Backbone as a ProteinNet text record, in pm:
[ID]
protein_1_A
[PRIMARY]
MISARSKNVLLVAPDNFSVELFPEKKMFRHLSAVNSIFPTIHELKPNLVIFDYDHVNKDIEKILRRMTSNPAYKKIKICCYKNTSHTKTDGLLKALGVDYIFYQDDLKKSVEGKNASSIFSTIFEMPIINLLARASH
[TERTIARY]
276.9	322	213.7	220.9	126.3	159.6	57.1	77.6	125.4	228.1	284.8	195.1	85.4	-3.4	-130.8	-121.7	-238.4	-291.8	-417	-474	-533.8	-589.1	-651.2	-573.4	-516.6	-433.3	-488.9	-500.1	-541.9	-426.5	-377.5	-270.8	-331	-318.4	-367	-244.3	-223.5	-103.6	-135.9	-49.5	-75.2	-64.4	-116.1	-115.5	24.4	121.5	256.6	334.3	270.2	330.7	338.3	456.7	477.6	412.4	321.6	248.5	256	286.6	281.8	181.8	143.2	46.6	106.9	26.6	68.8	59.2	120.4	111.7	-33.6	-54.1	-189.1	-246.8	-377.8	-452.6	-440.6	-401.6	-394.1	-491.6	-566.4	-652.8	-577.4	-557.6	-483	-553.6	-563.1	-622.1	-537.9	-501.8	-429.9	-532.7	-539.5	-639.6	-569.3	-603.2	-541.2	-638.8	-767.8	-868.1	-895.3	-858.6	-872.7	-1019.3	-1107.5	-1248.8	-1320.9	-1257.5	-1322.7	-1256.8	-1185.9	-1120.8	-1223.2	-1321.4	-1415	-1509.2	-1559.2	-1635.8	-1551.2	-1423.6	-1334.8	-1307.9	-1293.8	-1274.8	-1395.7	-1515.3	-1636.1	-1647.4	-1602.9	-1609.3	-1502.2	-1379.1	-1265.9	-1249	-1286.6	-1266.3	-1120	-1027.4	-884.6	-840.7	-734	-668.5	-564.8	-516.7	-407.5	-433.8	-415.6	-425.5	-291.7	-232.8	-105.9	-132.4	-98.4	-115.3	19.5	25.1	140.8	115.8	194.6	171.4	170	260.5	266.7	141.6	78.3	-41.9	-165.7	-179.2	-299.2	-270.1	-165.5	-117.7	-225.8	-301.4	-398.4	-522.6	-550.6	-669	-637.6	-510.9	-473.9	-534.7	-537.6	-591.9	-740.7	-815.4	-958.6	-983.5	-905	-919.9	-888.7	-777.3	-737	-834.1	-883.4	-982.5	-1109.6	-1151.1	-1270.6	-1247.2	-1130.6	-1100.7	-1087.3	-1028.4	-1009.3	-1134.4	-1223.6	-1344.2	-1456.8	-1448.8	-1552.3	-1511.7	-1592.5	-1557	-1550.5	-1609.7	-1605.5	-1464.4	-1378.4	-1243.4	-1138.2	-1177.2	-1083.4	-981.9	-1019.1	-930	-834.5	-849.5	-765	-635.8	-522.2	-392	-363.1	-305	-278.3	-127.7	-75.3	65.9	74.4	183.6	204.3	344.9	355.6	483.5	518.6	639	684.3	823.2	856	989.1	1094.5	1063	1157.4	1085.4	1161.5	1101	1091.7	991.4	971.1	906.2	976.3	935.3	795.1	764.3	633.5	520.2	539.1	438.3	421.1	531.9	525.6	454.4	478.2	409	259.5	220.7	78.4	15.3	84.7	31.9	12.3	108.3	97.1	-21.1	-36.8	-147.4	-282.4	-286.2	-410.7	-443	-352.9	-386	-302.1	-196.9	-110.6	-29.1	-34.6	37.2	185.6	219.7	358.3	384.3	500.5	545.8	679.6	693.4	820.4	858.7	989.6	1044.5	1115.9	1138.6	1205.4	1345.8	1418.9	1554.5	1553.7	1454.6	1444.6	1421.3	1340.8	1314.3	1439	1515.5	1639.1	1736.5	1747.5	1839	1795.5	1663.8	1617.5	1632.8	1622.4	1638.4	1787.3	1870	2012.3	2084.5	2042.8	2108.3	2072.6	2154.2	2131.2	2076.4	2037.3	1985	1838.6	1811.3	1674.9	1586.2	1645	1563.9	1524.9	1521.5	1483.4	1337.3	1301.3	1164.2	1061.9	1097.5	1000	968.2	1060.5	1030.9	930.2	920.5	818.7	684.3	686.7	561	502.7	585.5	539.4	611.5	551.3	620.4	714.6	816.7	919.2	865.2	764.1	715.9	663.6	606.7	557.1	673.2	778.9	896.4	958.1	973.6	1031.8	945.1	815.4	722.1	740.9	743.4	756.5	895.8	996.3	1132	1144.5	1085.3	1089	1010.1	904.5	821.5	893.7	987.9	1056.9	1168.1	1199.9	1307.2	1255.7
1730.3	1628.2	1596.2	1478.3	1437.3	1509.7	1556.1	1615.3	1505.3	1533.5	1433.2	1409.3	1477.3	1466.5	1389.1	1288.4	1207.9	1143.5	1170.4	1120.7	982.3	952.5	823.2	750.4	636.2	560.8	419.2	372.5	235.5	165.7	57.4	-22.1	-153.2	-179.1	-303.5	-388.9	-489.4	-572.9	-709.2	-807.8	-941.2	-940.1	-1044.2	-1054.3	-1058.3	-1111.7	-1121.9	-991	-886.8	-753.7	-699.9	-664.7	-621.4	-485.8	-480.4	-356.5	-326.1	-202.5	-154.6	-40.8	-5	103.3	237.2	320.1	453.8	545.2	662.6	755.8	791.3	843.3	881.8	981.3	991.6	1078.6	1034.6	910.2	855.5	738.9	736.4	622.3	537.7	411.6	324.2	190.6	138.2	5.9	-74.2	-193.1	-287.7	-386.2	-397.1	-480.6	-580.1	-706.2	-805.4	-859.9	-848.8	-898.9	-795.2	-828.7	-735.5	-705.8	-801.7	-781.5	-689.6	-650.1	-558.8	-420.3	-384.3	-253.4	-140.7	-147.8	-36.4	-21	-129	-109	-45.2	-82.2	-24.6	122.5	157.6	298.1	380.5	328.4	401.5	413.6	313.5	315.5	407.1	394.2	466	607.1	628.8	757	801.3	721.6	752.1	868.9	937.1	1039.3	974.6	857.6	790.5	640.6	580.5	435.4	387.2	290.1	231.5	87.5	57.3	-78.1	-147.9	-272.6	-357.6	-419.9	-378.8	-420	-571.3	-640.8	-786.3	-854.3	-793.1	-851.5	-830.9	-714.4	-683.2	-679.7	-746.3	-740.7	-768.6	-875.9	-911.3	-822.1	-753.5	-668.6	-519.1	-482	-341.4	-252.2	-298.4	-214.7	-187.3	-288.3	-272.6	-178.8	-193.9	-110	35.7	58.6	195.8	263.9	189.7	248.6	288	205.2	237.4	360.2	368.7	482	613	609.6	733.2	777.2	685.5	723.6	773.1	745.7	785.9	915.9	1022.1	1149.7	1143.5	1044.2	1031.3	1000.2	948.1	909.9	1010.2	1125.1	1222.3	1274.8	1287.6	1345	1243	1117.7	1012.5	1003.8	1012.2	993.2	843.8	798.9	657.2	635.7	544.6	506.8	357.8	320	179.5	139.8	33.4	-19.2	-138.3	-134.7	-244.1	-288.3	-413.4	-463.7	-408.6	-403.8	-354.3	-263.9	-182	-94	-166.1	-129.3	-180	-66.8	-14.2	107.6	97.9	-10.6	-25.6	-33	-113.2	-128.1	1.3	66.1	190.7	299.7	305.6	402.4	377.6	251.6	217.1	256.4	229.5	265.8	417.1	493.9	640.9	686.3	624.9	661.1	625.6	522.6	480.4	558.3	648.3	734.6	720.3	639.9	627	755	816.8	941.6	918.6	815	787.4	638.8	602.5	464.1	462.2	374	361.3	214.6	192.3	58.7	15	-114	-171.1	-111.7	-97	-41.5	103.6	181	320.4	331	242	244.4	208.9	112.6	76.9	193.3	260.3	374.2	487.9	515.2	627.4	600.4	474.4	441.1	435.9	378.9	367.5	500.1	580	707.1	810.9	912.8	1017.9	1143.2	1133.4	1247.1	1267.9	1365.7	1389.2	1452.5	1499.4	1565.4	1470.9	1342	1245.8	1264.4	1209.7	1226.1	1166.6	1061.2	997.1	1079	1160.4	1244.8	1352.2	1386.7	1482.6	1415.4	1285.4	1214.1	1161	1096.9	1030.4	1083.5	1060.2	1086.2	969.5	990	888.6	755.6	753.4	622.9	535.9	594.7	516.6	461.4	542	494.6	376	390	280.8	155.9	173.2	60.9	-13.8	57.6	-6.8	-65.5	-2.7	-55.8	-188.4	-194.2	-319.8	-428.9	-391.4	-489.3	-546.8	-473.3	-521.4	-620.6	-636.8	-731.4	-869.2
-1793.5	-1700.8	-1598.6	-1542.8	-1440.1	-1311.2	-1246.2	-1114.4	-1020.2	-945.3	-855.1	-735.1	-728.5	-612.7	-646.2	-729.7	-763.6	-637.4	-607	-481.8	-495.9	-611.1	-634	-742.5	-706.6	-799.1	-810.1	-933.8	-961	-1031.8	-973.7	-1032.2	-1080.7	-1209.9	-1267.7	-1296.4	-1210.6	-1218.1	-1157.7	-1182.1	-1124.7	-972.1	-912.1	-765.8	-707.1	-780.2	-726.8	-738.9	-785.7	-793.6	-651.7	-605.7	-467.7	-443.6	-347.6	-319.6	-170.7	-139.4	-1.7	4.9	124.1	140.1	100.8	41.4	4.1	125.4	118.7	231.5	262.3	379.7	419.5	320.3	319.5	229.3	83.6	61.3	-72.8	-81.8	-189.9	-217.9	-319.2	-289	-375.7	-383.1	-503.1	-518.6	-615.6	-574.7	-660.2	-712.7	-843.5	-908.1	-998.7	-987.5	-1075.8	-1179.4	-1155.2	-1248.2	-1357	-1478.5	-1590.3	-1619.6	-1597.3	-1628.7	-1531.2	-1423.1	-1328.5	-1325.1	-1431.7	-1437.4	-1436.3	-1522.3	-1535.3	-1416.4	-1356.9	-1233	-1122.4	-1115.4	-1015.1	-1044.1	-1170.4	-1206.5	-1164.4	-1187.3	-1147.1	-995.1	-923.8	-777.9	-718	-766	-708	-763.1	-889.4	-958.7	-950.1	-1007.6	-995.2	-1083	-1038.3	-1119	-1209.4	-1169.6	-1237.8	-1241.7	-1360.3	-1375.5	-1429.7	-1361.2	-1403.2	-1445.6	-1570.4	-1622.8	-1630.1	-1583.6	-1608.4	-1745	-1844	-1982.5	-1998.1	-1932.4	-1945.8	-1890.7	-1793.7	-1732.5	-1819.9	-1881.6	-1960.7	-2110.4	-2151.9	-2289.5	-2393.6	-2377.2	-2480.5	-2479	-2369.5	-2359.1	-2360.9	-2370.1	-2353.9	-2461.5	-2585.2	-2691.5	-2670.4	-2634.2	-2608.9	-2490.9	-2385	-2265.6	-2296.9	-2366.2	-2397.6	-2493.5	-2591.4	-2683.6	-2608.9	-2516.3	-2438	-2350.1	-2289.9	-2201.3	-2278.2	-2396.6	-2471.6	-2546.3	-2574.4	-2647.6	-2556.9	-2428.1	-2334.1	-2264.3	-2277.6	-2214.4	-2061.6	-1999.4	-1853.7	-1803.6	-1890.3	-1850.8	-1895.8	-1946.5	-2003.7	-1901.7	-1776.4	-1675.6	-1613.8	-1648.9	-1593.7	-1673.9	-1604.3	-1667.7	-1672.1	-1782.9	-1803.2	-1815.5	-1734.5	-1741.4	-1769.6	-1831.2	-1863.2	-1821.5	-1745	-1700.3	-1788.2	-1848.3	-1933.9	-1890.5	-1918.1	-1886.5	-1982.4	-2111.1	-2211.4	-2310	-2378.1	-2478	-2612.2	-2687.9	-2822.3	-2900.4	-2996.9	-3066.3	-3124	-3190.3	-3254.6	-3151.4	-3049.6	-2943.8	-2865.6	-2833	-2756.7	-2835.2	-2964.7	-3050.1	-3052.8	-3059.3	-3057.1	-2924.6	-2813.9	-2682.6	-2671.7	-2719.5	-2716.9	-2802.9	-2919.5	-3008.4	-2947.3	-2865.8	-2801.6	-2675	-2633.7	-2521.2	-2397	-2398.8	-2281.5	-2268.7	-2151.1	-2128.1	-2103.6	-2026.2	-1991.8	-1996	-2049.6	-2050.2	-1977	-1880.3	-1812	-1806	-1797.5	-1812.8	-1685.6	-1674	-1558.4	-1542.8	-1651.6	-1644.8	-1597.7	-1640.7	-1598	-1448.5	-1394.9	-1251.5	-1172.2	-1220.2	-1151.9	-1153.2	-1266.9	-1277.9	-1186.3	-1181.4	-1100.1	-951.2	-909.6	-768.6	-731.9	-820.2	-792.2	-808	-904.9	-931.4	-826.4	-817.2	-719.2	-784.7	-911.2	-984.5	-948.7	-864.7	-816.6	-922.7	-1029.8	-1131.7	-1244.4	-1215.2	-1318.8	-1357.1	-1468.5	-1518.8	-1423.8	-1352.4	-1265.7	-1142.6	-1099.3	-984	-1020.5	-1148.5	-1189.4	-1211.7	-1235.1	-1258.2	-1128.8	-1049.1	-928.3	-806.2	-692.9	-566.6	-541.4	-464.2	-442	-387.5	-300	-254	-367	-470.5	-582.2	-662.8	-682.6	-754.2	-681.1	-551.6	-472.9	-477.9	-475.1	-482.6	-613.5	-724.2	-854	-873.8	-819.6	-831.3	-755.9	-638.2	-562.4	-632.3	-700.8	-769.6	-889.9	-946.3	-1064	-1031.3	-903.7	-866	-852.1
[MASK]
+++++++++++++++++++++++++++++++++++++++++++++++++++++++++++++++++++++++++++++++++++++++++++++++++++++++++++++++++++++++++++++++++++++++++

C-alpha cells in the first residue's frame, strides 16, 4: 500500500479540477499541461503522481510506459482517477504500472460513509480524499 505520508504529490488534471492547498510540509503541484509532466517530475521529485484518466486519456499509455521503463521513476507511486470502471481499460492500466485506480463513485462513498477503514484512508490522508471528492462534483 502507499504510505499515507506522501510528501511530494503531482496531480495531472485539467485546470477546472478543484484544488486547494495541502497541509503544511507537503509539496503539491497541479499540472494541466501533459507535455510538461516529465520536466515537472524531475523538478519536484514526487513520491506520488495522480493522473486524471479523462484528461490524459490519449497519452496515458505512452506516459506509463516511459515511467515504468526508466529506473529513475521506480520509487514513484502512480494513481489514476477515473469517472467509471471499465474492466479492459483498468487491466491495461494495472499492467502498465498503475498502483491504484479509484473512481468517482468510490470517492463519494468514502466521503459520505462513516467507515474510517475504507481503502482510501490507507492510501491517502483525509484532506486528499476531500479534495478529490469536491473535484468530482
